[in-house]
GROMACS .gro file of C-alpha atoms in nm:
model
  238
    1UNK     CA    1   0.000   0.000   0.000
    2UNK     CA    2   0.253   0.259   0.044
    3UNK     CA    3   0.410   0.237  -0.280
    4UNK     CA    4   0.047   0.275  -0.431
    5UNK     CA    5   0.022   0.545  -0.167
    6UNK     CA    6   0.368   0.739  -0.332
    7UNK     CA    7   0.266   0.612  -0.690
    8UNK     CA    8  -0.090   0.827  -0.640
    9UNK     CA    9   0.116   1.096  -0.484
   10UNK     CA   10   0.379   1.113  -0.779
   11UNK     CA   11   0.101   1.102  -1.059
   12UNK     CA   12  -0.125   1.396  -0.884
   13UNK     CA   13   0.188   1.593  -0.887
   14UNK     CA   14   0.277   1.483  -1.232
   15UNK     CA   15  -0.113   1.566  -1.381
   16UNK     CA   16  -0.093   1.915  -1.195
   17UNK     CA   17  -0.111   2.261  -1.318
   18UNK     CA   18   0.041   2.437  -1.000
   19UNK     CA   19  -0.095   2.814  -1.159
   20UNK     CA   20  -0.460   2.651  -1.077
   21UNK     CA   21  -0.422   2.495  -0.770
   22UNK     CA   22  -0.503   2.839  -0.558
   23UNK     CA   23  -0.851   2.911  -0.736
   24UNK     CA   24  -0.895   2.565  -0.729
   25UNK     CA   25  -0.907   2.578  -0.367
   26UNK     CA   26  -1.043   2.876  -0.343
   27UNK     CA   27  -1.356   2.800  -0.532
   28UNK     CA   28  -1.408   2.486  -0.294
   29UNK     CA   29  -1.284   2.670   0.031
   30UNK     CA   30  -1.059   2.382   0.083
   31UNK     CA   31  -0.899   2.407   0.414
   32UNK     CA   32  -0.648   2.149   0.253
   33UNK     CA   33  -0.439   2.253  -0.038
   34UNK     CA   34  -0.443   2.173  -0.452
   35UNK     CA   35  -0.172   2.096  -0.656
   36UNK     CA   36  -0.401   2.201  -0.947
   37UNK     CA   37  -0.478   1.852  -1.119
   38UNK     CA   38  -0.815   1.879  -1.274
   39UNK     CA   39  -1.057   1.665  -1.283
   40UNK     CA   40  -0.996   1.473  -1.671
   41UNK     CA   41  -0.601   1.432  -1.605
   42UNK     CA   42  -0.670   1.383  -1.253
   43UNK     CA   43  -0.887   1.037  -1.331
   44UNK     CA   44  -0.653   0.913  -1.642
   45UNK     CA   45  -0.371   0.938  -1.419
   46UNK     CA   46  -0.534   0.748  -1.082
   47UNK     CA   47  -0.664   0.490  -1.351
   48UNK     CA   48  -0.328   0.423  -1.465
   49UNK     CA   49  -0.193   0.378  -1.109
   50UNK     CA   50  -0.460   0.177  -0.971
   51UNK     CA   51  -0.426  -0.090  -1.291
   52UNK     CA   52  -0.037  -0.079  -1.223
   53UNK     CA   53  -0.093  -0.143  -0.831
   54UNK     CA   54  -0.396  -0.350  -0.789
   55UNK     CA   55  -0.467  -0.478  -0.438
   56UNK     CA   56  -0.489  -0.836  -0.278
   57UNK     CA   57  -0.834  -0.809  -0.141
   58UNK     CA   58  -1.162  -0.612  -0.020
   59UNK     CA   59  -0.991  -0.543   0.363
   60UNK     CA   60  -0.644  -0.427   0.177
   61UNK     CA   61  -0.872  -0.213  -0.058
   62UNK     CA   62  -1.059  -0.061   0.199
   63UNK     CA   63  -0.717  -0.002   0.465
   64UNK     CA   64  -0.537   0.183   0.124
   65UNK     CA   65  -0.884   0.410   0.092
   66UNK     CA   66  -0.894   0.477   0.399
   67UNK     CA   67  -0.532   0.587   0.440
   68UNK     CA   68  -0.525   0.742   0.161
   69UNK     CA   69  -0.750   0.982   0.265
   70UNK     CA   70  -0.644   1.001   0.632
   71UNK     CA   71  -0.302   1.078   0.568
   72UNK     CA   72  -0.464   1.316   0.233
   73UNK     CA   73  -0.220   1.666   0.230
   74UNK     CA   74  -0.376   1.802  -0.101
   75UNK     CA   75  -0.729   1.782  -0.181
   76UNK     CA   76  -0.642   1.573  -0.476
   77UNK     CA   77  -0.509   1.238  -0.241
   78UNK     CA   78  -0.860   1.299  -0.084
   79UNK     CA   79  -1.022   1.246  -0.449
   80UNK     CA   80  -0.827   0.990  -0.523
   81UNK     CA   81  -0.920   0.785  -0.242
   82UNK     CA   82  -1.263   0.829  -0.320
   83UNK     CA   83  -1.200   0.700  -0.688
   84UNK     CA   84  -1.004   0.385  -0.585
   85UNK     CA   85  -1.357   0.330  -0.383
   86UNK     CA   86  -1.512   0.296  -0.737
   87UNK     CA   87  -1.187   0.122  -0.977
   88UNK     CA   88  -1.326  -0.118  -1.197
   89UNK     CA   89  -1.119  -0.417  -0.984
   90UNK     CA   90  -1.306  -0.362  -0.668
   91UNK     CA   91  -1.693  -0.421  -0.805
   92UNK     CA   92  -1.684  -0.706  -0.611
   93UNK     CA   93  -1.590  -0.539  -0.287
   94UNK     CA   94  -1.916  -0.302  -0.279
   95UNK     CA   95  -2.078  -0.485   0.006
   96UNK     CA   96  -2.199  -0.374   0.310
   97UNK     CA   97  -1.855  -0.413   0.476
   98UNK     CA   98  -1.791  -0.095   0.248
   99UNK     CA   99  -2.020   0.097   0.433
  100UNK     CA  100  -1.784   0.235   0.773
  101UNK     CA  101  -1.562   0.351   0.505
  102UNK     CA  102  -1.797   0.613   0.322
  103UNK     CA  103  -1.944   0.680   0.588
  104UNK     CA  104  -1.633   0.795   0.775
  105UNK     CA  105  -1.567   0.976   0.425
  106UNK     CA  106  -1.904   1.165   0.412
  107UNK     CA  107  -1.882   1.238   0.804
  108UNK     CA  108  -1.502   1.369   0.789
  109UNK     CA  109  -1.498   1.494   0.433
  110UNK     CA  110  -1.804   1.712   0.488
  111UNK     CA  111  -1.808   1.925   0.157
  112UNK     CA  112  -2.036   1.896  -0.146
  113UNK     CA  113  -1.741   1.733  -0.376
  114UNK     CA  114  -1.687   1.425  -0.157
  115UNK     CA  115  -2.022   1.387  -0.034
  116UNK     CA  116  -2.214   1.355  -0.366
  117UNK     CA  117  -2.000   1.107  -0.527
  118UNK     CA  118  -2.035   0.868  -0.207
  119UNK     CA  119  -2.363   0.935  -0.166
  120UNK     CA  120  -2.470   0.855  -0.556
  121UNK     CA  121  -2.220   0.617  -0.702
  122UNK     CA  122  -2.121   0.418  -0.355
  123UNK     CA  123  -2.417   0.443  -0.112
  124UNK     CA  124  -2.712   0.462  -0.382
  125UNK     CA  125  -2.539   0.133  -0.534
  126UNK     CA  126  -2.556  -0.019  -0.185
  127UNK     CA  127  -2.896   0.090  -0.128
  128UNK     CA  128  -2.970  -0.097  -0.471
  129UNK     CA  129  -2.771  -0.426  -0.373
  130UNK     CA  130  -2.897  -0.423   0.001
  131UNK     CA  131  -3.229  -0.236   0.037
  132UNK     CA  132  -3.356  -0.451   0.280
  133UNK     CA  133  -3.060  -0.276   0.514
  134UNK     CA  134  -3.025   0.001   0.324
  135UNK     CA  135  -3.298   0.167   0.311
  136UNK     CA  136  -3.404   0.171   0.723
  137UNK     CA  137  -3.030   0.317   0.727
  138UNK     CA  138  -3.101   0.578   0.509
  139UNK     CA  139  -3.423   0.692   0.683
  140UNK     CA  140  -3.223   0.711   0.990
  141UNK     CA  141  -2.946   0.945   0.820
  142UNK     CA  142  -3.240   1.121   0.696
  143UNK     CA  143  -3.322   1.246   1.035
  144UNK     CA  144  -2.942   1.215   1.146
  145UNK     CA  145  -2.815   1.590   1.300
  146UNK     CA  146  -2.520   1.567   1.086
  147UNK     CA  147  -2.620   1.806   0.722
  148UNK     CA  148  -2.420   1.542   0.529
  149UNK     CA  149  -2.567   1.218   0.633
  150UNK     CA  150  -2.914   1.366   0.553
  151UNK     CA  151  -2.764   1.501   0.227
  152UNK     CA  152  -2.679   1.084   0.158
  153UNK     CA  153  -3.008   0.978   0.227
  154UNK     CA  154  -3.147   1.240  -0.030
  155UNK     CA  155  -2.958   1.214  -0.330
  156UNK     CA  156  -2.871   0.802  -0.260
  157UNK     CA  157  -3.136   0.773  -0.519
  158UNK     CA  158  -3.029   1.033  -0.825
  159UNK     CA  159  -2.915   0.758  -1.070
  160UNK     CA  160  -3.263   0.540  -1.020
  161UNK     CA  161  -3.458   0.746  -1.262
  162UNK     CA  162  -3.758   0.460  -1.276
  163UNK     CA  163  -3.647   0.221  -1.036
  164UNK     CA  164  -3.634   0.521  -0.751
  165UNK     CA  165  -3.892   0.481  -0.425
  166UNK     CA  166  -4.107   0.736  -0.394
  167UNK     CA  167  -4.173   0.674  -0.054
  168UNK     CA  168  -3.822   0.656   0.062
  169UNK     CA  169  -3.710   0.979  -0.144
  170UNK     CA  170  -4.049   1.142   0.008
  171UNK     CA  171  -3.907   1.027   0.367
  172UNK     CA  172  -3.561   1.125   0.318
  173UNK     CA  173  -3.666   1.447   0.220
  174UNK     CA  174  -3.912   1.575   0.461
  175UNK     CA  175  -3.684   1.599   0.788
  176UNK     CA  176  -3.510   1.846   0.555
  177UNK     CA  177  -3.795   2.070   0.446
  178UNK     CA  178  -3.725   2.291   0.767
  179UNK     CA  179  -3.362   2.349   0.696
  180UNK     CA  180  -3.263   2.658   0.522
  181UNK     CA  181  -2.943   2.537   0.483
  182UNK     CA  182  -2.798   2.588   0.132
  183UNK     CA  183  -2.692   2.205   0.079
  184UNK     CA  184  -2.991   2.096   0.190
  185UNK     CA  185  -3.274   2.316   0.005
  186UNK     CA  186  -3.041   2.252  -0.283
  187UNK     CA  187  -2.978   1.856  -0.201
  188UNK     CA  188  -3.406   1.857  -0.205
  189UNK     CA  189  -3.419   1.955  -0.539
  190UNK     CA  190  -3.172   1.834  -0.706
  191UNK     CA  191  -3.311   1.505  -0.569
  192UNK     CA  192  -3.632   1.583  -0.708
  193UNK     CA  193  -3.518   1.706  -1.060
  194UNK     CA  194  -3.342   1.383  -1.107
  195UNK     CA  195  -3.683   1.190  -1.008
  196UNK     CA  196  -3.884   1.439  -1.267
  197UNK     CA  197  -3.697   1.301  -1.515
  198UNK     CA  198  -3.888   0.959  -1.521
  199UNK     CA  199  -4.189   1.052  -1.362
  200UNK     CA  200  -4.245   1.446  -1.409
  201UNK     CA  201  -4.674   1.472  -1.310
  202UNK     CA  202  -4.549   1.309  -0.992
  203UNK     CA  203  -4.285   1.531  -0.878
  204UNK     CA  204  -4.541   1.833  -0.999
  205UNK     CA  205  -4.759   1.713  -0.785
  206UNK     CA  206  -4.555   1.678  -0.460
  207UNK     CA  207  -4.377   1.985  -0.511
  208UNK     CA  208  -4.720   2.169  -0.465
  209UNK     CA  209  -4.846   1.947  -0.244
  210UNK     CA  210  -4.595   1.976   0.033
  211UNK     CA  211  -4.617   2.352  -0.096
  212UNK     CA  212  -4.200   2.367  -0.135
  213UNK     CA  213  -4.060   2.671  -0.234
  214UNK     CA  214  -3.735   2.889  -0.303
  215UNK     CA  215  -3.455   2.677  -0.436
  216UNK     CA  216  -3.564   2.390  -0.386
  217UNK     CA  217  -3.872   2.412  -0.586
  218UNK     CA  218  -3.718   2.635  -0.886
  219UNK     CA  219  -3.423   2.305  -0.827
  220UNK     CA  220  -3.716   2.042  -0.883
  221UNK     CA  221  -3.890   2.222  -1.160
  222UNK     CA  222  -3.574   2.328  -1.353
  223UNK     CA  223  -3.686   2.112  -1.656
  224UNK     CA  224  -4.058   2.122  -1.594
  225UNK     CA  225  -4.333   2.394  -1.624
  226UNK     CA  226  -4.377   2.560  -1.344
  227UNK     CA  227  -4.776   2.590  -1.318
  228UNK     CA  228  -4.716   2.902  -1.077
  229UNK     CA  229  -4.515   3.078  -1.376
  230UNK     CA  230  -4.615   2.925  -1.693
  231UNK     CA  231  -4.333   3.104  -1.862
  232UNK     CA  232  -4.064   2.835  -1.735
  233UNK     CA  233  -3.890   2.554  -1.923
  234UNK     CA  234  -4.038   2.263  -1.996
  235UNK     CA  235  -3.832   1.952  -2.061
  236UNK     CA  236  -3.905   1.811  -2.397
  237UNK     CA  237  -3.998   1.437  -2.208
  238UNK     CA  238  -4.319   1.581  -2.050
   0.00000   0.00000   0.00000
């Protein structure tokens, strides 16, 4: 692990722009520094260095994650933990044992860019694999006090498009409806939009009915018309 560990380290450095790195952090107000690798180097590079380091097994995998982003002193190592999480080798390792791992990550990381990755492309694929422990989990985030566990249980669902629960996305969203935080009205619609997109009259209709408003509802309805102003988009799939 620690010559995966300087490998990663070596690779960032080498896929960096150094003249970005400062408005790279600033736009995230990153407590921990860039080097300035962007996001389409960034990956190629990882990719490469996973394939040339692979790992013996799912408790190896999850120890180099984890280290990875314990020991993270750029912003980057911190991304790149979260992307060995998802490297094509390790499908087989998305069980529930994964679980303490992103949630340490989403708990500790506790910034938009970490926690919507986790939160669609890890926990949303466990809620898929595992509902039947999943999904009381995620109702339980949903009224955790911590913003980014109840950002999880919101957006867990973005990718489901037809196969999403209504009831669960309905349940993970309501603790929220009282929060004016920004993540969270913003987590509510986003959530919502992504639903819209395979079942639009449904998402009009519980937008109005639970009478949301302010970002969260112009968030839901970005695609949709609006039936309080008629004048706004509608997506071409209603």
């Amino acid at each position: 692990m620690d010559t995966l560990h300087k490998a990663v380290r070596i690779a960032l450095t080498e896929a960096a722009d150094p003249g970005k790195a400062e408005a790279m952090r600033a736009y995230m107000k990153s407590d921990l520094p860039f080097l300035g690798a962007q996001a389409v180097p960034r990956r190629t590079a990882l990719r490469r260095v996973f394939g040339e380091h692979p790992l013996r097994d799912a408790r190896e995998w999850r120890e180099a994650a984890l280290t990875l982003w314990r020991d993270a002193e750029y912003r980057e190592e911190r991304y790149a933990a979260i992307e060995l999480t998802g490297f094509r080798l390790y499908r087989a390792h998305q069980t529930l044992d994964a679980l303490p791992m992103y949630e340490e990550m989403i708990v500790t990381g506790a910034w938009w860019d970490y926690v919507d990755e986790l939160a669609v492309h890890r926990v949303g694929g466990l809620l898929a694999a595992f509902p039947d422990v999943m999904r009381p989990l995620m109702l339980r985030w949903a009224r955790d006090r911590d913003l980014w566990r109840r950002r999880t249980a919101i957006l867990c669902q973005n990718r489901f498009r037809g196969a999403t629960d209504p009831g669960l996305l309905y349940a993970c969203i309501e603790p929220s409806l009282s929060d004016n935080d920004f993540f969270a009205r913003k987590a509510i619609g986003w959530a919502l939009r992504e639903y819209a997109k395979s079942n639009p009259g449904e998402v009009l209709r519980y937008v109005d009915h639970m009478g949301i408003t302010g970002l969260s509802r112009r968030e839901a309805l970005k695609n949709l018309t609006d039936p309080r102003n008629p004048g706004s988009p509608k997506s071409p799939a209603v």
